[in-house]
Amino acid sequence: SQKIEQNSEALNIQEGKTATLTCNYTNYSPAYLQWYRQDPGRGPVFLLLIRENEKEKRKERLKVTFDTTLKQSLFHITASQPADSATYLCALSEMKTSYDKVIFGPGTSLSVIP
Amino acid sequence: SQTIHQWPATLVQPVGSPLSLECTVEGTSNPNLYWYRQAAGRGLQLLFYSVGIGQISSEVPQNLSASRPQDRQFILSSKKLLLSDSGFYLCASSRDRGREGIGYTFGSGTRLTVV
């Protein structure tokens, strides 16, 4: 069956450290993968997109890797801050014909401790 | 950039009552539009998507329906709500299918509680 899995446990890290979140998928062939941030009671906010032919993408303190052999994406936040505390969602797209069907993972809750 | 307006923010409705949630998009034309539901502690479940006016596709059989009467308006409806319809409803828009590296834009969501 098809699955998208993220860190099952909430992640607690110390301020200033690097947070690493994992997204694994099974029985999908994604054309691209996205990461979103979601704060409580709010809609997700798009952070980064990485395509199947890209291995790494960076944006400020964020870095995403995409390994289609391992069927895994890693999301890193360097020099983490308490303001980075949120739930992070990974999402993949298989580029169906008429629309870009995007399937979301369950999310990982990140808490950055001052 | 795109902005999605979604209302109301919270809604408490009795079982068996009708529902209408509206979503409007600014800053783009001919977007793909989506309705998602998010149960507590769960991922986003795609309910409906639309690639144009009057074009609606359903991802899961359910008690809900969707309509797109205008290019930038997307409506989620129900004739009779069930307890299981409770959840956080999100409208989303996309337009580039990943070509420009732009993801979905989401609205702020509606928290629906059916009592």
Short mmCIF file of C-alpha atoms in Angstrom, two decimals:
data_model
loop_
_atom_site.label_atom_id
_atom_site.label_comp_id
_atom_site.label_asym_id
_atom_site.label_seq_id
_atom_site.Cartn_x
_atom_site.Cartn_y
_atom_site.Cartn_z
CA SER A 1 0.00 0.00 0.00
CA GLN A 2 1.06 3.62 -0.40
CA LYS A 3 2.35 5.43 2.65
CA ILE A 4 4.04 8.66 3.66
CA GLU A 5 5.66 8.55 7.08
CA GLN A 6 7.28 11.25 9.16
CA ASN A 7 9.01 11.16 12.55
CA SER A 8 6.34 9.55 14.69
CA GLU A 9 7.50 11.21 17.88
CA ALA A 10 7.57 14.92 18.56
CA LEU A 11 11.06 16.38 18.23
CA ASN A 12 12.49 18.51 21.06
CA ILE A 13 15.81 20.24 20.47
CA GLN A 14 17.88 22.92 22.12
CA GLU A 15 18.01 26.39 20.63
CA GLY A 16 20.95 26.82 18.28
CA LYS A 17 21.12 23.14 17.31
CA THR A 18 20.17 21.67 13.94
CA ALA A 19 16.78 20.01 13.71
CA THR A 20 16.47 17.13 11.24
CA LEU A 21 13.04 15.87 10.20
CA THR A 22 12.50 12.73 8.14
CA CYS A 23 9.94 11.90 5.47
CA ASN A 24 9.79 8.39 4.02
CA TYR A 25 7.44 7.18 1.35
CA THR A 26 6.38 3.80 -0.02
CA ASN A 27 4.93 2.90 -3.42
CA TYR A 28 4.95 6.44 -4.78
CA SER A 29 6.96 7.87 -7.66
CA PRO A 30 6.96 11.57 -6.84
CA ALA A 31 7.89 14.18 -9.40
CA TYR A 32 8.60 16.59 -6.58
CA LEU A 33 8.36 16.88 -2.83
CA GLN A 34 7.41 19.85 -0.68
CA TRP A 35 7.77 20.89 2.93
CA TYR A 36 5.26 23.04 4.80
CA ARG A 37 5.09 24.61 8.23
CA GLN A 38 1.80 24.59 10.15
CA ASP A 39 1.11 26.52 13.33
CA PRO A 40 -1.78 25.49 15.62
CA GLY A 41 -5.16 26.44 14.19
CA ARG A 42 -3.64 27.81 10.98
CA GLY A 43 -3.27 26.63 7.41
CA PRO A 44 0.06 25.17 6.25
CA VAL A 45 2.63 27.59 4.80
CA PHE A 46 4.84 26.47 1.92
CA LEU A 47 8.58 26.41 2.67
CA LEU A 48 10.53 24.51 0.00
CA LEU A 49 10.04 22.34 -3.07
CA ILE A 50 12.59 19.86 -4.42
CA ARG A 51 12.27 18.02 -7.71
CA GLU A 52 13.09 14.37 -8.38
CA ASN A 53 16.26 15.31 -10.27
CA GLU A 54 17.56 17.55 -7.46
CA LYS A 55 19.47 16.19 -4.50
CA GLU A 56 19.50 19.26 -2.28
CA LYS A 57 17.78 22.62 -1.97
CA ARG A 58 18.55 25.45 0.46
CA LYS A 59 16.72 28.54 1.61
CA GLU A 60 18.25 30.63 4.38
CA ARG A 61 18.51 28.29 7.43
CA LEU A 62 16.53 25.53 5.72
CA LYS A 63 17.92 22.61 3.74
CA VAL A 64 16.04 19.78 2.06
CA THR A 65 17.49 16.62 0.55
CA PHE A 66 15.71 14.15 -1.67
CA ASP A 67 16.94 10.58 -2.21
CA THR A 68 14.72 8.72 -4.68
CA THR A 69 16.68 5.50 -4.13
CA LEU A 70 16.07 5.53 -0.39
CA LYS A 71 12.62 7.04 -0.97
CA GLN A 72 13.37 9.64 1.65
CA SER A 73 13.57 13.38 2.17
CA LEU A 74 15.36 15.07 5.05
CA PHE A 75 14.49 18.58 6.23
CA HIS A 76 17.08 20.47 8.24
CA ILE A 77 16.73 23.69 10.21
CA THR A 78 20.11 25.03 11.24
CA ALA A 79 20.67 27.39 14.19
CA SER A 80 17.15 26.60 15.36
CA GLN A 81 15.14 29.21 17.26
CA PRO A 82 12.08 28.94 19.51
CA ALA A 83 10.10 30.63 16.71
CA ASP A 84 10.77 27.54 14.58
CA SER A 85 8.50 25.51 16.88
CA ALA A 86 5.62 24.22 14.76
CA THR A 87 4.41 21.14 12.93
CA TYR A 88 6.22 20.40 9.68
CA LEU A 89 4.49 18.53 6.87
CA CYS A 90 6.07 16.83 3.92
CA ALA A 91 4.03 16.39 0.77
CA LEU A 92 4.72 14.66 -2.52
CA SER A 93 3.25 15.04 -5.95
CA GLU A 94 2.92 12.40 -8.63
CA MET A 95 1.87 14.88 -11.32
CA LYS A 96 -1.42 13.34 -12.35
CA THR A 97 -2.62 14.45 -15.78
CA SER A 98 -4.97 17.35 -15.12
CA TYR A 99 -3.73 18.53 -11.76
CA ASP A 100 -0.78 18.16 -9.45
CA LYS A 101 -2.19 15.73 -6.89
CA VAL A 102 -0.31 16.34 -3.67
CA ILE A 103 -0.39 13.84 -0.82
CA PHE A 104 0.55 15.04 2.66
CA GLY A 105 2.30 13.19 5.43
CA PRO A 106 0.99 13.27 9.02
CA GLY A 107 3.51 15.90 10.14
CA THR A 108 6.21 16.14 12.79
CA SER A 109 5.86 18.44 15.79
CA LEU A 110 9.06 20.36 16.52
CA SER A 111 9.73 22.19 19.78
CA VAL A 112 12.83 24.34 20.10
CA ILE A 113 13.72 24.86 23.74
CA PRO A 114 15.39 28.16 24.74
CA SER B 1 1.30 36.46 -4.75
CA GLN B 2 -1.84 34.50 -4.06
CA THR B 3 -4.11 35.05 -1.09
CA ILE B 4 -6.93 32.75 -0.05
CA HIS B 5 -9.85 34.06 1.94
CA GLN B 6 -11.73 31.40 3.84
CA TRP B 7 -14.66 31.83 6.20
CA PRO B 8 -15.94 31.38 8.79
CA ALA B 9 -12.97 30.63 11.05
CA THR B 10 -15.02 28.51 13.44
CA LEU B 11 -18.43 26.93 13.13
CA VAL B 12 -20.56 24.83 15.48
CA GLN B 13 -23.46 23.11 13.75
CA PRO B 14 -26.02 20.53 14.91
CA VAL B 15 -26.21 17.11 13.30
CA GLY B 16 -28.51 17.17 10.30
CA SER B 17 -28.05 20.86 9.55
CA PRO B 18 -26.72 22.14 6.19
CA LEU B 19 -23.21 23.47 5.62
CA SER B 20 -21.68 26.01 3.28
CA LEU B 21 -18.02 27.00 3.47
CA GLU B 22 -16.67 29.51 1.00
CA CYS B 23 -13.19 30.14 -0.30
CA THR B 24 -12.08 32.92 -2.64
CA VAL B 25 -8.67 33.40 -4.24
CA GLU B 26 -6.86 36.64 -5.04
CA GLY B 27 -3.75 37.28 -7.05
CA THR B 28 -4.04 34.61 -9.70
CA SER B 29 -6.38 33.39 -12.40
CA ASN B 30 -7.42 29.89 -13.43
CA PRO B 31 -5.92 28.21 -10.36
CA ASN B 32 -6.39 24.60 -9.39
CA LEU B 33 -8.45 24.63 -6.19
CA TYR B 34 -8.65 22.04 -3.43
CA TRP B 35 -10.62 21.28 -0.28
CA TYR B 36 -8.76 19.35 2.42
CA ARG B 37 -9.89 18.11 5.81
CA GLN B 38 -7.51 17.64 8.71
CA ALA B 39 -8.57 15.55 11.69
CA ALA B 40 -6.84 16.19 15.02
CA GLY B 41 -3.28 14.86 14.90
CA ARG B 42 -3.76 13.53 11.41
CA GLY B 43 -2.55 14.46 7.95
CA LEU B 44 -4.47 16.42 5.37
CA GLN B 45 -7.06 14.41 3.46
CA LEU B 46 -7.94 15.65 -0.01
CA LEU B 47 -11.73 15.89 -0.42
CA PHE B 48 -12.25 17.69 -3.74
CA TYR B 49 -10.22 19.34 -6.45
CA SER B 50 -11.18 21.60 -9.34
CA VAL B 51 -9.23 22.52 -12.45
CA GLY B 52 -11.81 25.02 -13.72
CA ILE B 53 -15.29 26.51 -13.41
CA GLY B 54 -17.87 23.79 -12.92
CA GLN B 55 -15.22 21.05 -12.92
CA ILE B 56 -15.20 19.16 -9.64
CA SER B 57 -13.63 15.82 -8.82
CA SER B 58 -14.10 13.95 -5.57
CA GLU B 59 -11.31 11.97 -3.97
CA VAL B 60 -13.34 10.14 -1.34
CA PRO B 61 -17.02 9.21 -1.10
CA GLN B 62 -18.65 11.24 1.59
CA ASN B 63 -21.47 13.39 2.81
CA LEU B 64 -20.03 16.54 1.26
CA SER B 65 -20.13 18.21 -2.15
CA ALA B 66 -18.21 21.03 -3.78
CA SER B 67 -18.95 23.63 -6.44
CA ARG B 68 -16.94 26.21 -8.36
CA PRO B 69 -19.35 28.82 -9.69
CA GLN B 70 -16.58 31.32 -10.57
CA ASP B 71 -12.92 31.01 -11.46
CA ARG B 72 -11.72 32.07 -8.02
CA GLN B 73 -14.56 30.81 -5.84
CA PHE B 74 -14.79 27.35 -4.35
CA ILE B 75 -17.63 26.22 -2.08
CA LEU B 76 -17.90 23.17 0.16
CA SER B 77 -21.42 22.08 1.08
CA SER B 78 -23.47 19.48 2.84
CA LYS B 79 -27.22 19.00 2.99
CA LYS B 80 -27.14 17.17 6.33
CA LEU B 81 -24.08 17.17 8.57
CA LEU B 82 -22.89 14.07 10.40
CA LEU B 83 -20.82 13.97 13.59
CA SER B 84 -17.98 12.51 11.50
CA ASP B 85 -17.86 15.71 9.43
CA SER B 86 -16.19 17.54 12.31
CA GLY B 87 -12.67 18.68 11.52
CA PHE B 88 -10.44 21.45 10.23
CA TYR B 89 -11.29 22.34 6.62
CA LEU B 90 -8.69 23.97 4.44
CA CYS B 91 -8.97 25.48 0.99
CA ALA B 92 -5.83 25.51 -1.15
CA SER B 93 -4.78 26.87 -4.50
CA SER B 94 -2.00 25.96 -6.91
CA ARG B 95 -1.12 27.00 -10.41
CA ASP B 96 2.25 25.85 -11.56
CA ARG B 97 2.43 22.10 -10.97
CA GLY B 98 5.86 22.47 -9.47
CA ARG B 99 7.38 24.14 -12.52
CA GLU B 100 8.20 27.38 -10.74
CA GLY B 101 8.95 25.77 -7.42
CA ILE B 102 5.86 27.25 -5.84
CA GLY B 103 3.79 25.08 -3.55
CA TYR B 104 0.19 25.33 -2.50
CA THR B 105 -1.26 28.44 -0.93
CA PHE B 106 -3.63 27.59 1.90
CA GLY B 107 -6.41 29.54 3.52
CA SER B 108 -6.54 29.99 7.27
CA GLY B 109 -9.03 27.16 7.68
CA THR B 110 -12.47 26.58 9.22
CA ARG B 111 -12.79 24.61 12.44
CA LEU B 112 -16.12 22.77 12.14
CA THR B 113 -17.65 21.06 15.15
CA VAL B 114 -20.81 19.06 14.60
CA VAL B 115 -22.78 18.54 17.81
#
